[in-house]
Tab-separated table of C-alpha atoms in Angstrom:
chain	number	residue	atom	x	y	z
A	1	UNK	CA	118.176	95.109	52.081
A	2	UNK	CA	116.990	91.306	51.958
A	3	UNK	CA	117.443	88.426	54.242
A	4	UNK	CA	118.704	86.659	51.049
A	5	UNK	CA	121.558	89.337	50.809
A	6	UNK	CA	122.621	89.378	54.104
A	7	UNK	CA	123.153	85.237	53.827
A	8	UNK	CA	124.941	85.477	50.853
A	9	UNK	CA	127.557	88.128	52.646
A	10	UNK	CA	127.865	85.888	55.608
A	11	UNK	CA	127.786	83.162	53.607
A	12	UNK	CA	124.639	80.919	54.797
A	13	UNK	CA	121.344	80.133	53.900
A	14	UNK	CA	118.480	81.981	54.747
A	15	UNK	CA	116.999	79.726	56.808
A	16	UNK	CA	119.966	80.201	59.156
A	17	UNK	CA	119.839	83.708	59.117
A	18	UNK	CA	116.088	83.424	60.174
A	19	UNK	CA	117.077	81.045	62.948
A	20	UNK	CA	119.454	83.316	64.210
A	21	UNK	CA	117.192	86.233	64.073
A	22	UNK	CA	114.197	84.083	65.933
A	23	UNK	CA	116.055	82.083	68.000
A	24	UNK	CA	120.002	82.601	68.313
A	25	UNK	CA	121.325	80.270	70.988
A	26	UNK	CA	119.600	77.615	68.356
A	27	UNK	CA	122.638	78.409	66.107
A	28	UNK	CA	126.959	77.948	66.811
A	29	UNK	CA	128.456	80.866	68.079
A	30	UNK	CA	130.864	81.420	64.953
A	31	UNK	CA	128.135	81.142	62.976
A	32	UNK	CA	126.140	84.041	64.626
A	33	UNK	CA	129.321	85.997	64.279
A	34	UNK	CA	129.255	86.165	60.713
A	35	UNK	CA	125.410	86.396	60.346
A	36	UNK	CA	125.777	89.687	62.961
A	37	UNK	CA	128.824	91.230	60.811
A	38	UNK	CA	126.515	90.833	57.787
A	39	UNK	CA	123.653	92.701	59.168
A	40	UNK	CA	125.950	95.484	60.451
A	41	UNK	CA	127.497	95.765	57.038
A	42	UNK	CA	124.440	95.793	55.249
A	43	UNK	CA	121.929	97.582	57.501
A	44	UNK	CA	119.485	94.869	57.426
A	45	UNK	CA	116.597	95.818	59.633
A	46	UNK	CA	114.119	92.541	60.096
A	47	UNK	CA	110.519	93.245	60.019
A	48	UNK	CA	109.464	93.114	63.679
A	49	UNK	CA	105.955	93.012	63.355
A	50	UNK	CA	106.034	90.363	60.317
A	51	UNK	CA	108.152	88.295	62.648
A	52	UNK	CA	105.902	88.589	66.013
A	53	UNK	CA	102.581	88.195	63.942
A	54	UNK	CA	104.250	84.273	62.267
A	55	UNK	CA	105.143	83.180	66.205
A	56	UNK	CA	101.533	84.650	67.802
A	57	UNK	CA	103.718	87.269	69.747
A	58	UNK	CA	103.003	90.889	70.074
A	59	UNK	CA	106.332	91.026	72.376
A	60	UNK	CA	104.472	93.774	73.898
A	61	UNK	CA	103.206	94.396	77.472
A	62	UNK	CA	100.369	96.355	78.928
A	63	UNK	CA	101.444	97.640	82.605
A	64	UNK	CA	98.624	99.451	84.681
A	65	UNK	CA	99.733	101.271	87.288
A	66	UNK	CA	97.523	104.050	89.493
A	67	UNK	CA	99.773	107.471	88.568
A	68	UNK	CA	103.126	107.915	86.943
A	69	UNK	CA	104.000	110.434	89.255
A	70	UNK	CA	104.759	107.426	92.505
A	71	UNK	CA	108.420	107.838	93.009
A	72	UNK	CA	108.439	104.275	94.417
A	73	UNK	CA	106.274	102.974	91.060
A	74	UNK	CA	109.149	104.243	89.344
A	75	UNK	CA	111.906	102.106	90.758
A	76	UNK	CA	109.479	98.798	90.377
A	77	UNK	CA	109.284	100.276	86.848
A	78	UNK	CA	113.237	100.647	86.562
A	79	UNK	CA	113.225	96.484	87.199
A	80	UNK	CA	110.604	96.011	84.366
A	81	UNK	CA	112.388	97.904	81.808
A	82	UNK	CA	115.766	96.235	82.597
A	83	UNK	CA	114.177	92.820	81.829
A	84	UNK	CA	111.893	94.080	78.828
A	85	UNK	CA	114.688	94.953	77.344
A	86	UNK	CA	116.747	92.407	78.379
A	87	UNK	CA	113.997	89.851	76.713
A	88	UNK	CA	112.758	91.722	73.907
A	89	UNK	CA	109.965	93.444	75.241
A	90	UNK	CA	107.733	97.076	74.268
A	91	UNK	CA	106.376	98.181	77.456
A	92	UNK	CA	102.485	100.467	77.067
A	93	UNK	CA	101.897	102.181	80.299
A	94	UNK	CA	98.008	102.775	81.406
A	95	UNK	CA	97.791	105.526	84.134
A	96	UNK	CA	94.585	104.761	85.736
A	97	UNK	CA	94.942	107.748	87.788
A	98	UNK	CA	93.697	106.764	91.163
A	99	UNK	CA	90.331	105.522	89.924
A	100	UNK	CA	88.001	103.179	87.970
A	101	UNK	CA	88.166	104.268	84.897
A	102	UNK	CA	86.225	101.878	82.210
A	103	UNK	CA	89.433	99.903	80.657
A	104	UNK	CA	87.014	99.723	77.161
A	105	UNK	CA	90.046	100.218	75.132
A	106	UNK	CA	92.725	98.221	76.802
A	107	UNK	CA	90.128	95.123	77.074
A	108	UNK	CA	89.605	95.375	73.508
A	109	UNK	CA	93.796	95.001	73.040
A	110	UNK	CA	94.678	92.063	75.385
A	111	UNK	CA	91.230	89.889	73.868
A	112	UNK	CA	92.618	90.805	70.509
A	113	UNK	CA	95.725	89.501	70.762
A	114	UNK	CA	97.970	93.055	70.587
A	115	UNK	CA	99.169	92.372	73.733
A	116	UNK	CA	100.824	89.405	75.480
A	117	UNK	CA	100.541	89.847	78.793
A	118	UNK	CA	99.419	92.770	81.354
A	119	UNK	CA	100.964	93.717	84.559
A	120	UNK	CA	98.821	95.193	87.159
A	121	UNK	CA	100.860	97.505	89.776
A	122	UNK	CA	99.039	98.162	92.960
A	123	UNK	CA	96.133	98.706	90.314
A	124	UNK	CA	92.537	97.930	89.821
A	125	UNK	CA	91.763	95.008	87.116
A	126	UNK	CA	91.643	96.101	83.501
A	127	UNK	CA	88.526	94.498	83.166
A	128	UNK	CA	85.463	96.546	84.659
A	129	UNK	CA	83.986	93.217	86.189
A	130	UNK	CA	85.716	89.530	86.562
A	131	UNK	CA	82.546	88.794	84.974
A	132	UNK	CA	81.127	91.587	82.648
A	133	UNK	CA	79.966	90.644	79.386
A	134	UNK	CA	83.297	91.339	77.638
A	135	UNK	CA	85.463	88.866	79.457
A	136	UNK	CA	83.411	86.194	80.828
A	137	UNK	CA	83.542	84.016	77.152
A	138	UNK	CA	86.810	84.799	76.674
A	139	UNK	CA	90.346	84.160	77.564
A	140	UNK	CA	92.594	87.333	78.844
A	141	UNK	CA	96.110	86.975	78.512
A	142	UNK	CA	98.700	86.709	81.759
A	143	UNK	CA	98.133	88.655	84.039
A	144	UNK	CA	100.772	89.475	87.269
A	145	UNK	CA	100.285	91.518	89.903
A	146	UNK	CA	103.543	93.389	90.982
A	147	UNK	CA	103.168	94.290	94.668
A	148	UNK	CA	99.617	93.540	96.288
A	149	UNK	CA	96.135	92.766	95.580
A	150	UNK	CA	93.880	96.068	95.578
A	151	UNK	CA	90.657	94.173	95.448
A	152	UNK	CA	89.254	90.664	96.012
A	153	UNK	CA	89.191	89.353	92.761
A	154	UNK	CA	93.025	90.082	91.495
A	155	UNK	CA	94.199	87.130	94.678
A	156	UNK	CA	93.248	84.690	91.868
A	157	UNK	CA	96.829	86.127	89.798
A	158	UNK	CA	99.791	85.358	90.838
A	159	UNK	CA	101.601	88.537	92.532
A	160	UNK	CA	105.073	89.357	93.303
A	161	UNK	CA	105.273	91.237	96.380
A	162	UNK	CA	106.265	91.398	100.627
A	163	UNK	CA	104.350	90.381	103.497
A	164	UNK	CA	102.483	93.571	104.269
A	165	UNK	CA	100.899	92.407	107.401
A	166	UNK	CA	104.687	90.991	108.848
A	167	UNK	CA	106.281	94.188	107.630
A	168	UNK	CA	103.584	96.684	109.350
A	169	UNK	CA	104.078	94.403	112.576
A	170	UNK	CA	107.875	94.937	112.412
A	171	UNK	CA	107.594	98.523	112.104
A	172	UNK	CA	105.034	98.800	114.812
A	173	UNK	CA	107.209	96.626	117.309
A	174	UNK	CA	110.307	98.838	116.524
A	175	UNK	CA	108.011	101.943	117.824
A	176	UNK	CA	106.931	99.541	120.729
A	177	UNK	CA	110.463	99.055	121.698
A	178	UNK	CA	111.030	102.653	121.791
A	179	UNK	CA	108.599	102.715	124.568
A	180	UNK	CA	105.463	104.594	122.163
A	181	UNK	CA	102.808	103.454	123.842
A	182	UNK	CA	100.039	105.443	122.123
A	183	UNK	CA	100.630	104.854	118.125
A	184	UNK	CA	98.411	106.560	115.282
A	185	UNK	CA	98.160	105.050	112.102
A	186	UNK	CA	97.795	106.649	108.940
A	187	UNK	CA	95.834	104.206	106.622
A	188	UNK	CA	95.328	104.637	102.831
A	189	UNK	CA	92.385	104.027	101.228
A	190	UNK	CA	89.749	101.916	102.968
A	191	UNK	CA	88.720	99.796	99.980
A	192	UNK	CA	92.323	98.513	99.308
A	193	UNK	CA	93.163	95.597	100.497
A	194	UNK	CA	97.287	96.966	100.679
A	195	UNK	CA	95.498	99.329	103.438
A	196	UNK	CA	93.967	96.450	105.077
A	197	UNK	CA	96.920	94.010	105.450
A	198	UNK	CA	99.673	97.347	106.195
A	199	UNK	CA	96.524	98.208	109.551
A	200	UNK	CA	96.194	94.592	110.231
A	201	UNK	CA	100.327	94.048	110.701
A	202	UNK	CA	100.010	97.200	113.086
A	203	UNK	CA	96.810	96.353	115.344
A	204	UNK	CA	98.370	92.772	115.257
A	205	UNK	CA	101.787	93.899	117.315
A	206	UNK	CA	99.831	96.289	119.225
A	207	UNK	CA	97.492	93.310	120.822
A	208	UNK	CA	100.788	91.460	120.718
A	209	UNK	CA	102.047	94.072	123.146
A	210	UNK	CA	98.444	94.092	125.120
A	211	UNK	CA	98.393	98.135	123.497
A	212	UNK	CA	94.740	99.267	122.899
A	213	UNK	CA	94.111	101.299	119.857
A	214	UNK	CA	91.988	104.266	120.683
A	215	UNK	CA	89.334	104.557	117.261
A	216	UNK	CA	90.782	108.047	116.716
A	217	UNK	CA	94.019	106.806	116.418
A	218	UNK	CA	93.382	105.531	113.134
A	219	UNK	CA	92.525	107.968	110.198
A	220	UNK	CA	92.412	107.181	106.360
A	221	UNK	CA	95.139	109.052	104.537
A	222	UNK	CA	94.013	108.449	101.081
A	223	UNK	CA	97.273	107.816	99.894
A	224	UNK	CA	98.781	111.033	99.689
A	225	UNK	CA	100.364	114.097	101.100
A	226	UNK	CA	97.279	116.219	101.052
A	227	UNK	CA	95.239	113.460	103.123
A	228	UNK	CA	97.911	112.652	104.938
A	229	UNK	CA	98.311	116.124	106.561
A	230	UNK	CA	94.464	115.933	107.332
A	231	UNK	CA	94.907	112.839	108.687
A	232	UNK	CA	97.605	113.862	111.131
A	233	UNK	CA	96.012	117.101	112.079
A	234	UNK	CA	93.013	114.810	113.295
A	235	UNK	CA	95.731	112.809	115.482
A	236	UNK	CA	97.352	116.127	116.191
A	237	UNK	CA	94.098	117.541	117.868
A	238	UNK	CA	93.383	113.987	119.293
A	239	UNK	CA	92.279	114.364	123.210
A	240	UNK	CA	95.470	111.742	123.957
A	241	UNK	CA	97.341	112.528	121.259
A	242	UNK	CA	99.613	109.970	119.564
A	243	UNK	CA	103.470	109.900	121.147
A	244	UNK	CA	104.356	108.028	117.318
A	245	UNK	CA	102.471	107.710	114.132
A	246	UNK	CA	103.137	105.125	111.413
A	247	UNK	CA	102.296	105.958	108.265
A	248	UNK	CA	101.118	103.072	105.498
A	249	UNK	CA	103.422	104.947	102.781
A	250	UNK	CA	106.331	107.729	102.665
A	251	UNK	CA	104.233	110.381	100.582
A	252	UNK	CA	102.322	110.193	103.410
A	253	UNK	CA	104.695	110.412	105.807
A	254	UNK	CA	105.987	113.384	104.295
A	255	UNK	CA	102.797	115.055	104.845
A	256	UNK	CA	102.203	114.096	108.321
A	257	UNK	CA	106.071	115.253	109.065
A	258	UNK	CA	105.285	118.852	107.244
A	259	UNK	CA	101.914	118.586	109.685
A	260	UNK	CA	103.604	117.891	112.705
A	261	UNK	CA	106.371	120.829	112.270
A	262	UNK	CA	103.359	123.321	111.124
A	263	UNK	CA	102.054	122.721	115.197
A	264	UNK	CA	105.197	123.773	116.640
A	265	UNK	CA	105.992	119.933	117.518
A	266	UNK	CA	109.757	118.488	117.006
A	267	UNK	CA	110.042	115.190	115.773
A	268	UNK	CA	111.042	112.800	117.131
A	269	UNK	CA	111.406	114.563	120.904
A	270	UNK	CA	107.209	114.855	121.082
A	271	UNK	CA	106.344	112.587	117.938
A	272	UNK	CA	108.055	109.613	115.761
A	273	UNK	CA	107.129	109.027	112.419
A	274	UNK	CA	107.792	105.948	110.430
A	275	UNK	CA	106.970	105.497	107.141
A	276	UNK	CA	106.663	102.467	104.388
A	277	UNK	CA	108.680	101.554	101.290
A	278	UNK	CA	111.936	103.721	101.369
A	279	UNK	CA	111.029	105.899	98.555
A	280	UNK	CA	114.580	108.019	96.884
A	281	UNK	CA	113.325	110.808	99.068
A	282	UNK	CA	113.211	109.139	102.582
A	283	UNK	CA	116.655	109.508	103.162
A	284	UNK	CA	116.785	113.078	102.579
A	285	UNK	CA	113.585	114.093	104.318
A	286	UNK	CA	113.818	116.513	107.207
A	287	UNK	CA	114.345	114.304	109.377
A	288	UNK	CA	115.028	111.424	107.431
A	289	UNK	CA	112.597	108.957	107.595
A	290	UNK	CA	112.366	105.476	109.284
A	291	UNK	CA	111.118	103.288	106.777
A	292	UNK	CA	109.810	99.680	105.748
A	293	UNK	CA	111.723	99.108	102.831
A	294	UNK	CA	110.560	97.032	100.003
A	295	UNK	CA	113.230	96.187	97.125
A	296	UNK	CA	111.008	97.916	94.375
A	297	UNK	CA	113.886	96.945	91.439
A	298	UNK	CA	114.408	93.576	92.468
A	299	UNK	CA	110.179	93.337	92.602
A	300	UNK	CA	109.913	94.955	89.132
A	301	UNK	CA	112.231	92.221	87.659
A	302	UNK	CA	111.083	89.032	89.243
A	303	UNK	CA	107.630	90.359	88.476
A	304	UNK	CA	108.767	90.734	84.830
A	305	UNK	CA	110.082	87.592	84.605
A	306	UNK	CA	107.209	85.780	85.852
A	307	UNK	CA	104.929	87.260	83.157
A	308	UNK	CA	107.360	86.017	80.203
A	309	UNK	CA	107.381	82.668	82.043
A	310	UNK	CA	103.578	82.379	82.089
A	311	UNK	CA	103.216	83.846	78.590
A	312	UNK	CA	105.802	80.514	77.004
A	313	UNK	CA	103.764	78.694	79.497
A	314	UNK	CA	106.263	77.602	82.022
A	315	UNK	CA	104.886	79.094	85.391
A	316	UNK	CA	100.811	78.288	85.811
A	317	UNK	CA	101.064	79.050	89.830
A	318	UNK	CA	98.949	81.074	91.317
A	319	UNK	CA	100.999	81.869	94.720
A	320	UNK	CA	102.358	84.660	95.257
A	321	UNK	CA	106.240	84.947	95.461
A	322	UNK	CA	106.971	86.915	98.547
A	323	UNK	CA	110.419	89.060	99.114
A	324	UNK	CA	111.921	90.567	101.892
A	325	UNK	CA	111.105	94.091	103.648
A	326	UNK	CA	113.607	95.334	105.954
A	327	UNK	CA	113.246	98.198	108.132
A	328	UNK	CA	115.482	101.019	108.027
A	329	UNK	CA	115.963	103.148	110.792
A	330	UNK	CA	116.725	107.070	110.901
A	331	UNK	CA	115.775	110.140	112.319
A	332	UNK	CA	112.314	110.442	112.628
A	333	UNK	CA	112.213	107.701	115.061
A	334	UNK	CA	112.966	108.269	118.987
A	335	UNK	CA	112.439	107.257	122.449
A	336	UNK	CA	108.851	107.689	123.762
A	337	UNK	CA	108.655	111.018	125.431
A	338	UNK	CA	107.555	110.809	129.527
């Protein structure tokens, strides 16, 4: 089935029909009415790709995150979608799995034009270097960060994301209000710079407080629950062991909590445990978890919607947006034991 048939049946020109297919608000409601009955009589099915290739548009969006597996990934990923599809958008996931894997491939598609945009989530850059060979004559397409810079060179893109070092701070106070007076930290990795900011907010309330921070107090948790339950069997085994331990993400919270009960140790009576983004599992943890809670969705969209805006041009700032955290207390939190 044509374009030219489908005008004739709603009685238009092509051109019209085109317009309304390309851009619709360009063309009077009644009129899109009869061009939409047409199509749905006939079938017509436009040619998508023909379409994209005449405005320069792919309408397709690279996404690299570090696994598919992070259950709070998947509710910034939730935001994307509803926005992709809300605007038109194919969505090609790279799992980078944890590492720095050579991004050959996916360079080669964003410098050739099959993609418009990439958005990096918690990630590594697509490019091996901001100044390999590959990219440093050319022009990559927009690129938005949803959530926080991992390494030095992504602060130049614009990111959507909270205050990390206010949010840590928050939590840590909570704890410090509680009357903890010796606090462990579970850090990620020690490269990322998410890591950094979550330890700085944390050492920042504790010399807020006049608190020292013994140096086995903080351990590197890697970023999940296996690493995490090393971690806390370190602070576990600690000559003054921890009377709270906040943990730079739920997974690993989770582990430390599993950790904790393994010793024989209640929680919170002898240890709390707060965690960071309110994952879907926090709430049902045993105990549930005290949490820094980020609004993944509302992150996914806004970070969505910044890409499209850069991509037609509109949004050229560099800043990053920041959105609120709010910290959500349950179970795992308690008094400081005497």
């Amino acid at each position: 089935m044509s374009i030219k048939k489908v005008a004739q049946l709603a009685g238009v020109s092509t051109a019209t029909v085109s317009r309304y297919l390309n851009n619709p608000e360009q063309v009077k409601e009644h009129t899109r009415r009869k061009v939409q009955s047409a199509i749905d009589e006939t079938g017509y099915a436009p040619n998508t790709l023909a379409r994209n290739f005449r405005r320069g548009r792919t309408s397709l969006i690279v996404v690299v995150l570090p696994t598919v597996g992070d259950p709070f990934l998947d509710n910034v990923m939730r935001g994307i979608w509803r926005v992709a599809d809300e605007l038109g958008y194919s969505i090609l996931i790279r799992d980078t799995q944890s590492n720095s894997h050579e991004f050959d491939e996916y360079t080669d598609m964003v410098f050739s034009k099959q993609a418009d945009g990439i958005l990096l989530l918690a990630s590594i850059s697509p490019f091996e270097e901001p100044t390999d060979k590959k990219s440093s004559n050319k022009v990559h397409p927009p690129i938005v960060l949803g959530l926080e810079s991992v390494t030095a060179e992504l602060n130049q893109f614009p990111s959507v994301r909270v205050d990390n070092v206010a949010a840590a701070a928050d939590g840590t106070d909570y704890l410090i209000q509680l009357g903890h007076q010796r606090i462990g930290f579970i850090a990620g990795k020690r490269n990322s710079l998410l890591t950094h900011d979550r330890e700085k907010g944390f050492r920042k309330a504790m010399r807020k407080a006049k608190l020292s921070v013994d140096n086995g107090w903080v351990v590197e948790g890697e970023q999940t629950l296996e690493g995490a339950r090393r971690a806390a069997r370190r602070l576990l085994t600690h000559k003054q062991r921890p009377t709270a331990i906040f943990c730079a993400n739920d997974e690993m919270a989770l582990g430390a909590i599993h950790e904790i009960k393994n010793a024989g140790l209640k929680i919170p009576q002898d240890i709390s445990v707060i965690g960071f983004d309110d994952i879907r599992y926090a709430e049902i943890m045993d105990p549930p978890l005290t949490t820094i809670a980020q609004p993944a969705e509302e992150i996914g969209e806004r970070t969505m919607r910044r890409l499209c805006q850069a991509i037609d041009g509109t949004d050229t700032d560099a800043e990053p947006e920041i959105v609120p955290h709010k910290l959500i207390v349950r179970k795992s939190t308690g008094t400081a034991p005497r």
